[in-house]
XYZ file of N, CA and C in Angstrom:
519
model
N -70.858 -39.385 170.579
C -71.673 -40.403 170.820
C -71.988 -41.253 169.313
N -72.868 -40.429 168.862
C -73.336 -40.834 167.397
C -72.058 -41.151 166.300
N -71.299 -40.123 166.314
C -70.028 -39.944 165.069
C -69.031 -41.113 165.906
N -68.888 -41.464 166.437
C -68.375 -42.812 167.649
C -68.483 -43.811 166.802
N -70.089 -43.975 166.907
C -70.690 -44.935 166.458
C -70.705 -45.637 164.967
N -70.598 -44.137 164.349
C -70.691 -44.646 162.867
C -69.819 -44.285 162.453
N -68.656 -43.952 163.408
C -67.333 -44.349 162.581
C -66.964 -45.803 162.975
N -67.360 -46.420 163.852
C -66.939 -47.901 164.094
C -67.583 -48.606 163.826
N -68.681 -48.345 162.804
C -69.714 -49.430 162.011
C -69.322 -49.299 160.840
N -68.233 -47.769 160.613
C -68.054 -47.934 158.933
C -66.759 -48.430 158.896
N -65.776 -48.418 159.935
C -64.580 -49.507 160.477
C -64.840 -50.805 160.426
N -65.841 -51.317 160.881
C -66.255 -52.783 160.609
C -66.659 -53.090 159.796
N -68.046 -52.437 158.992
C -68.232 -52.541 157.602
C -66.912 -52.979 156.822
N -65.989 -51.784 156.130
C -64.952 -51.797 155.944
C -63.859 -52.931 155.924
N -63.775 -53.164 157.288
C -63.182 -54.730 157.534
C -63.282 -55.708 157.044
N -65.122 -55.868 157.114
C -65.810 -56.938 156.582
C -65.435 -57.329 155.366
N -65.890 -56.193 154.100
C -65.469 -56.001 153.089
C -63.774 -56.670 152.658
N -63.041 -56.074 153.531
C -61.453 -56.339 152.673
C -61.255 -57.668 153.178
N -62.060 -58.767 154.114
C -62.209 -60.149 154.644
C -62.948 -60.647 153.384
N -64.054 -59.964 153.103
C -64.447 -61.043 152.015
C -64.226 -61.065 150.523
N -63.282 -60.067 150.471
C -62.687 -60.207 149.013
C -61.390 -60.735 149.239
N -60.369 -61.042 150.585
C -59.583 -61.927 150.512
C -59.912 -62.938 150.453
N -61.238 -63.391 150.728
C -61.377 -65.049 151.039
C -62.115 -65.235 149.191
N -62.303 -64.483 148.436
C -62.762 -64.327 147.199
C -61.798 -64.209 146.182
N -60.429 -63.402 146.962
C -59.580 -63.817 145.848
C -58.616 -64.934 145.571
N -58.743 -65.677 147.140
C -58.130 -66.984 147.473
C -58.367 -67.951 145.903
N -60.128 -67.929 145.922
C -60.940 -69.064 144.981
C -60.344 -68.535 143.320
N -60.219 -67.560 143.642
C -60.257 -66.801 141.677
C -58.111 -67.363 141.820
N -57.890 -67.079 142.849
C -56.193 -67.354 142.487
C -56.336 -68.917 142.271
N -56.647 -69.851 142.475
C -56.967 -71.032 142.442
C -57.517 -71.412 141.071
N -58.640 -70.758 140.538
C -58.873 -71.017 138.916
C -58.090 -70.490 138.222
N -57.194 -69.198 138.038
C -56.139 -69.201 137.944
C -54.773 -69.792 137.764
N -54.370 -70.465 138.982
C -52.983 -71.359 138.957
C -53.367 -72.657 138.218
N -54.641 -73.437 138.747
C -55.084 -74.470 137.908
C -55.034 -74.776 136.324
N -55.598 -74.219 135.737
C -55.890 -74.361 134.561
C -54.752 -73.663 133.706
N -54.187 -74.267 132.912
C -53.061 -73.474 132.213
C -52.727 -74.323 130.440
N -52.606 -73.921 129.260
C -52.150 -74.870 128.334
C -50.846 -74.866 128.039
N -50.445 -76.111 127.260
C -48.745 -76.132 127.136
C -49.215 -76.486 125.520
N -47.758 -76.066 124.469
C -48.079 -76.821 123.360
C -46.283 -77.475 123.158
N -46.073 -77.757 122.083
C -44.598 -78.353 121.496
C -44.199 -79.974 121.767
N -43.224 -80.147 122.155
C -42.523 -81.310 122.352
C -41.254 -81.747 122.762
N -40.705 -82.562 123.389
C -39.668 -83.054 124.265
C -39.289 -84.503 123.427
N -38.267 -84.648 122.772
C -37.503 -85.336 122.746
C -36.913 -86.438 123.495
N -37.142 -87.543 124.129
C -36.459 -88.517 124.824
C -34.829 -89.264 124.698
N -33.538 -88.331 125.371
C -32.864 -89.449 124.820
C -32.122 -89.980 126.054
N -32.490 -91.692 125.818
C -31.577 -92.286 127.030
C -30.278 -92.130 127.053
N -29.210 -91.349 125.941
C -28.348 -91.952 125.808
C -27.373 -93.352 125.261
N -28.409 -93.951 124.228
C -27.740 -94.861 123.538
C -28.250 -94.823 121.735
N -27.426 -95.154 121.295
C -28.089 -96.159 120.097
C -29.146 -94.553 119.359
N -29.371 -93.477 119.650
C -30.363 -92.582 118.830
C -30.370 -92.785 117.729
N -31.330 -92.166 116.823
C -32.265 -92.442 115.589
C -32.961 -90.916 115.304
N -32.454 -90.638 114.176
C -33.469 -89.565 114.176
C -34.626 -89.779 113.097
N -35.787 -89.100 113.214
C -36.858 -89.151 112.883
C -37.001 -89.849 111.551
N -37.778 -90.927 111.369
C -38.069 -91.546 110.386
C -38.274 -90.654 108.835
N -37.580 -91.045 107.915
C -37.271 -90.206 106.736
C -38.712 -90.655 105.883
N -40.169 -89.984 105.438
C -40.760 -90.571 105.112
C -41.056 -89.754 103.683
N -41.299 -90.420 102.306
C -41.603 -89.766 101.094
C -43.046 -90.294 100.542
N -43.851 -90.042 100.296
C -45.233 -90.728 99.689
C -45.236 -90.190 98.298
N -45.467 -91.295 97.346
C -45.810 -90.959 95.915
C -46.852 -92.169 95.540
N -47.452 -92.489 94.726
C -48.783 -93.197 93.761
C -48.771 -93.947 95.604
N -49.788 -93.386 96.120
C -49.742 -94.285 97.184
C -49.248 -95.218 98.313
N -48.034 -94.800 98.338
C -46.883 -96.020 98.916
C -46.030 -94.567 99.615
N -45.383 -95.175 101.277
C -45.068 -94.281 101.728
C -43.541 -94.756 101.509
N -42.579 -94.355 102.111
C -41.141 -94.897 101.761
C -40.345 -94.406 102.663
N -40.146 -95.369 103.406
C -39.842 -95.203 104.728
C -37.979 -95.452 104.995
N -36.917 -94.330 105.359
C -35.805 -94.721 105.883
C -35.393 -94.566 107.393
N -34.916 -94.872 107.837
C -34.529 -94.741 109.306
C -32.909 -94.584 109.270
N -32.476 -93.623 109.883
C -30.836 -93.190 110.048
C -30.511 -93.062 111.600
N -30.058 -93.317 112.146
C -29.062 -93.466 112.907
C -28.587 -92.266 113.630
N -28.461 -91.172 114.584
C -27.834 -90.412 114.774
C -25.955 -90.509 114.439
N -25.088 -89.261 114.252
C -23.872 -90.012 114.131
C -23.151 -90.301 115.527
N -23.314 -89.525 116.699
C -22.961 -89.628 118.109
C -23.883 -91.137 118.497
N -23.627 -91.947 119.123
C -24.165 -92.949 119.972
C -23.530 -93.751 119.574
N -24.081 -95.485 119.843
C -23.972 -96.848 119.406
C -24.989 -97.255 118.458
N -24.246 -98.285 118.145
C -25.247 -99.246 117.370
C -26.801 -99.563 117.524
N -27.210 -99.724 117.158
C -28.878 -100.316 117.487
C -29.330 -101.031 116.314
N -30.661 -101.709 116.974
C -31.538 -102.269 115.896
C -32.764 -100.906 115.923
N -33.462 -101.194 115.003
C -34.615 -100.532 114.813
C -35.984 -101.461 114.030
N -37.215 -100.747 114.768
C -38.429 -101.253 114.170
C -39.335 -100.754 113.775
N -40.303 -100.550 113.295
C -41.180 -99.584 112.351
C -42.645 -100.514 112.301
N -43.780 -99.898 112.936
C -44.627 -99.947 112.752
C -46.238 -99.166 112.057
N -46.919 -99.322 110.970
C -47.335 -97.769 110.403
C -49.036 -98.242 110.716
N -49.366 -97.007 110.853
C -51.231 -96.890 111.945
C -51.411 -96.140 110.140
N -52.561 -96.476 109.747
C -53.287 -95.605 108.382
C -54.969 -95.986 108.924
N -55.366 -96.045 110.131
C -56.374 -96.035 110.582
C -57.368 -97.395 110.047
N -58.775 -97.364 110.536
C -59.356 -99.227 110.792
C -59.855 -98.884 109.539
N -60.256 -97.830 108.593
C -60.475 -98.357 107.095
C -59.330 -99.054 106.374
N -57.932 -98.630 106.567
C -57.267 -98.585 105.454
C -55.909 -99.813 106.046
N -56.180 -100.044 107.448
C -54.918 -100.870 107.728
C -54.822 -101.981 107.301
N -55.623 -102.578 107.153
C -56.036 -104.059 106.559
C -55.465 -103.794 105.423
N -55.054 -102.940 104.395
C -54.777 -102.896 103.050
C -53.024 -102.202 102.753
N -52.783 -102.123 103.952
C -51.387 -101.895 103.940
C -50.448 -103.278 103.366
N -49.564 -102.687 102.528
C -49.169 -103.982 101.815
C -47.376 -103.059 102.126
N -46.275 -103.750 102.454
C -44.602 -104.013 102.739
C -44.381 -104.983 102.237
N -43.093 -103.469 101.546
C -42.337 -104.604 100.440
C -40.939 -103.499 100.358
N -39.799 -104.536 100.002
C -38.878 -104.048 100.281
C -37.559 -104.743 99.318
N -37.179 -103.598 98.412
C -36.033 -104.567 97.385
C -34.865 -105.210 98.336
N -34.550 -104.818 99.680
C -33.022 -105.345 99.438
C -33.319 -106.807 100.664
N -34.981 -107.257 101.061
C -34.995 -108.067 101.995
C -34.642 -108.051 103.275
N -34.172 -107.059 103.955
C -33.647 -106.820 105.141
C -34.553 -106.373 106.491
N -35.892 -105.824 105.240
C -36.685 -105.874 106.465
C -38.083 -107.352 106.532
N -38.521 -107.681 108.055
C -39.342 -108.961 107.800
C -40.773 -108.441 109.181
N -41.416 -109.053 108.765
C -42.936 -108.971 110.055
C -42.308 -109.436 111.273
N -43.080 -109.187 111.666
C -42.784 -109.531 113.359
C -44.376 -109.924 113.821
N -44.478 -110.876 114.893
C -45.865 -111.362 115.003
C -46.780 -110.180 115.712
N -46.135 -109.323 116.211
C -46.486 -107.883 117.098
C -46.998 -106.774 116.120
N -46.891 -106.799 114.540
C -47.228 -105.944 113.532
C -46.235 -104.771 113.785
N -45.125 -105.126 113.958
C -43.754 -104.626 113.500
C -42.929 -104.996 112.371
N -41.948 -104.201 111.600
C -41.614 -104.475 110.480
C -39.957 -104.593 111.276
N -39.206 -105.658 111.262
C -37.869 -105.347 112.585
C -36.918 -105.460 111.150
N -35.784 -104.849 111.266
C -34.511 -104.252 110.286
C -33.616 -105.343 110.589
N -33.035 -106.073 109.934
C -32.183 -107.247 110.260
C -30.668 -106.779 110.725
N -30.025 -105.843 110.061
C -28.944 -105.806 110.434
C -29.297 -104.561 111.398
N -27.570 -104.586 111.815
C -27.188 -103.640 113.047
C -27.105 -101.800 112.633
N -27.822 -101.164 112.938
C -27.523 -99.727 112.367
C -26.341 -99.099 113.104
N -25.371 -98.953 112.347
C -24.169 -98.596 113.029
C -24.156 -96.850 113.015
N -23.822 -96.174 113.715
C -23.627 -94.337 113.933
C -23.728 -94.130 112.381
N -24.705 -93.303 112.645
C -24.516 -92.275 110.972
C -25.305 -93.147 109.834
N -25.484 -94.802 109.902
C -26.115 -95.247 108.644
C -27.053 -95.078 108.638
N -28.061 -95.618 107.763
C -29.297 -95.459 107.276
C -30.127 -97.210 107.007
N -31.034 -97.061 107.290
C -31.357 -98.332 106.623
C -32.091 -98.749 105.348
N -32.242 -99.671 104.750
C -32.879 -99.610 103.317
C -33.969 -99.539 103.230
N -34.611 -98.687 102.263
C -36.343 -98.237 102.482
C -37.069 -99.220 102.069
N -37.915 -99.036 103.197
C -39.099 -99.805 103.744
C -40.655 -99.410 102.977
N -40.899 -100.176 102.113
C -42.173 -99.131 101.317
C -43.432 -99.906 102.162
N -44.582 -99.077 102.098
C -45.589 -99.288 102.535
C -46.839 -98.982 101.726
N -47.453 -99.911 100.503
C -48.103 -99.363 99.639
C -49.587 -98.904 100.567
N -50.365 -98.295 100.224
C -51.626 -98.155 100.554
C -52.892 -98.842 99.584
N -53.531 -99.817 99.934
C -54.602 -100.381 98.882
C -55.854 -100.471 99.512
N -56.778 -100.273 98.767
C -58.377 -100.048 99.033
C -58.649 -98.569 99.246
N -57.931 -97.773 98.093
C -58.632 -96.478 97.965
C -59.148 -96.398 96.386
N -60.337 -96.313 96.424
C -60.882 -95.804 94.812
C -60.870 -94.824 94.713
N -61.364 -93.965 93.595
C -60.801 -92.502 92.710
C -62.179 -91.683 93.400
N -63.156 -92.272 94.160
C -64.401 -91.790 94.441
C -64.629 -92.343 96.092
N -63.802 -92.792 96.434
C -63.687 -92.974 97.637
C -62.576 -92.072 98.895
N -62.241 -91.065 97.926
C -60.452 -90.512 98.614
C -61.042 -89.840 99.536
N -60.309 -89.905 100.803
C -60.825 -88.690 101.423
C -59.460 -88.375 102.476
N -59.346 -87.277 103.531
C -58.116 -87.622 103.941
C -58.029 -88.153 105.223
N -56.584 -88.703 105.440
C -56.273 -89.314 106.434
C -54.997 -89.202 106.803
N -54.732 -90.065 107.664
C -53.065 -89.807 107.963
C -52.598 -91.234 108.104
N -51.306 -91.418 107.859
C -50.357 -92.758 107.660
C -49.413 -92.110 108.861
N -49.619 -92.709 109.718
C -48.422 -92.591 110.957
C -47.306 -93.864 111.238
N -46.160 -93.500 111.315
C -45.138 -94.122 111.188
C -44.437 -94.152 112.229
N -44.339 -95.476 113.143
C -43.626 -95.050 114.382
C -42.542 -96.363 114.108
N -41.040 -95.431 114.956
C -40.101 -96.464 114.600
C -39.570 -96.090 116.067
N -39.000 -97.535 116.408
C -38.232 -97.973 118.016
C -36.876 -98.168 117.418
N -36.009 -98.294 118.616
C -34.933 -98.538 118.133
C -34.569 -99.095 119.590
N -33.636 -100.684 119.636
C -33.130 -101.010 120.872
C -31.415 -100.996 120.769
N -30.666 -100.756 121.877
C -29.449 -101.039 121.844
C -29.055 -102.683 121.705
N -27.909 -103.049 121.161
C -27.221 -103.950 120.733
C -26.734 -105.091 121.956
N -27.688 -106.004 122.371
C -26.519 -107.032 123.401
C -25.729 -108.050 122.800
N -24.952 -108.572 123.545
C -24.404 -109.880 122.564
C -24.562 -110.966 123.169
N -25.170 -111.903 122.813
C -25.242 -113.397 123.020
C -24.208 -113.979 123.567
N -23.491 -115.668 124.507
C -22.645 -115.734 124.563
C -21.656 -115.955 123.342
N -21.922 -116.219 122.249
C -21.063 -116.209 121.349
C -20.601 -115.359 120.484
N -21.439 -114.135 121.188
C -20.637 -112.998 120.556
C -21.799 -112.375 119.808
N -22.632 -112.634 119.107
C -23.415 -112.521 118.148
C -24.479 -111.040 118.698
N -24.601 -110.358 117.793
C -25.502 -109.269 118.213
C -27.243 -109.471 117.989
N -27.717 -109.088 119.409
C -29.070 -109.543 119.596
C -29.771 -108.294 120.233
N -31.051 -108.111 120.083
C -31.654 -106.899 120.397
C -32.854 -107.820 121.793
N -33.095 -106.455 122.379
C -34.370 -106.801 123.443
C -35.230 -105.868 123.478
N -36.675 -106.170 122.982
C -37.202 -104.933 123.058
C -38.040 -104.902 124.752
N -37.742 -105.597 125.509
C -38.427 -105.638 126.861
C -37.649 -105.245 127.605
N -36.473 -104.382 127.133
C -35.342 -103.839 128.148
C -36.214 -102.386 128.621
N -36.333 -101.956 130.318
C -36.804 -101.031 130.251
C -35.687 -99.827 130.814
N -35.918 -98.878 131.544
C -34.962 -98.179 132.164
C -35.758 -97.464 133.187
N -34.634 -96.894 134.150
C -35.588 -96.829 135.537
C -34.013 -95.790 135.864
N -34.188 -94.517 136.044
C -33.497 -93.284 136.596
C -32.016 -93.251 135.691
N -32.415 -93.537 133.997
C -30.817 -93.853 133.661
C -30.404 -95.260 133.088
N -30.728 -96.084 134.103
C -29.663 -97.398 134.185
C -30.854 -98.471 133.138
N -30.231 -99.056 132.397
C -30.988 -100.168 131.667
C -30.982 -101.307 132.554
N -32.215 -101.558 132.735
C -32.995 -102.916 133.534
C -33.086 -103.925 132.546
N -32.478 -104.871 133.136
C -33.174 -106.164 132.190
C -33.601 -107.028 132.875
């Protein structure tokens, strides 16, 4: 009788141990499946007027920016905004030899001509002022470029609309 009782207790203890391990395993699995890390990036192509990342060269505290349209796609308008951190943002000086870049009220610089597929903009120069020899430190100058598909007004003139959004791949106005 004692041997039967010992086997019962042993079996019950073993079953309780298995159940406890099962409950703990669920929490451990939740931990391992909840936390993850990722790296990299992905481009978003809406299927119209795609442009390549801006070509940027740097010399004499000046960024020389050129934007090229992809060979496939449609014509588009482009605009550029430059960020240099709070310390240097006010000292940015824009210039272009062609006169085709113009400032907008929103801080962007707009290219006045339609950018045909495979074509490139004239160079936009952004000089970073306010840096003395003893005050030089590491910082980034970030160039953000955007493009908009070409729309046409009633007279057939090309115009842009920077407020257009997309939903499920369809252009909404």
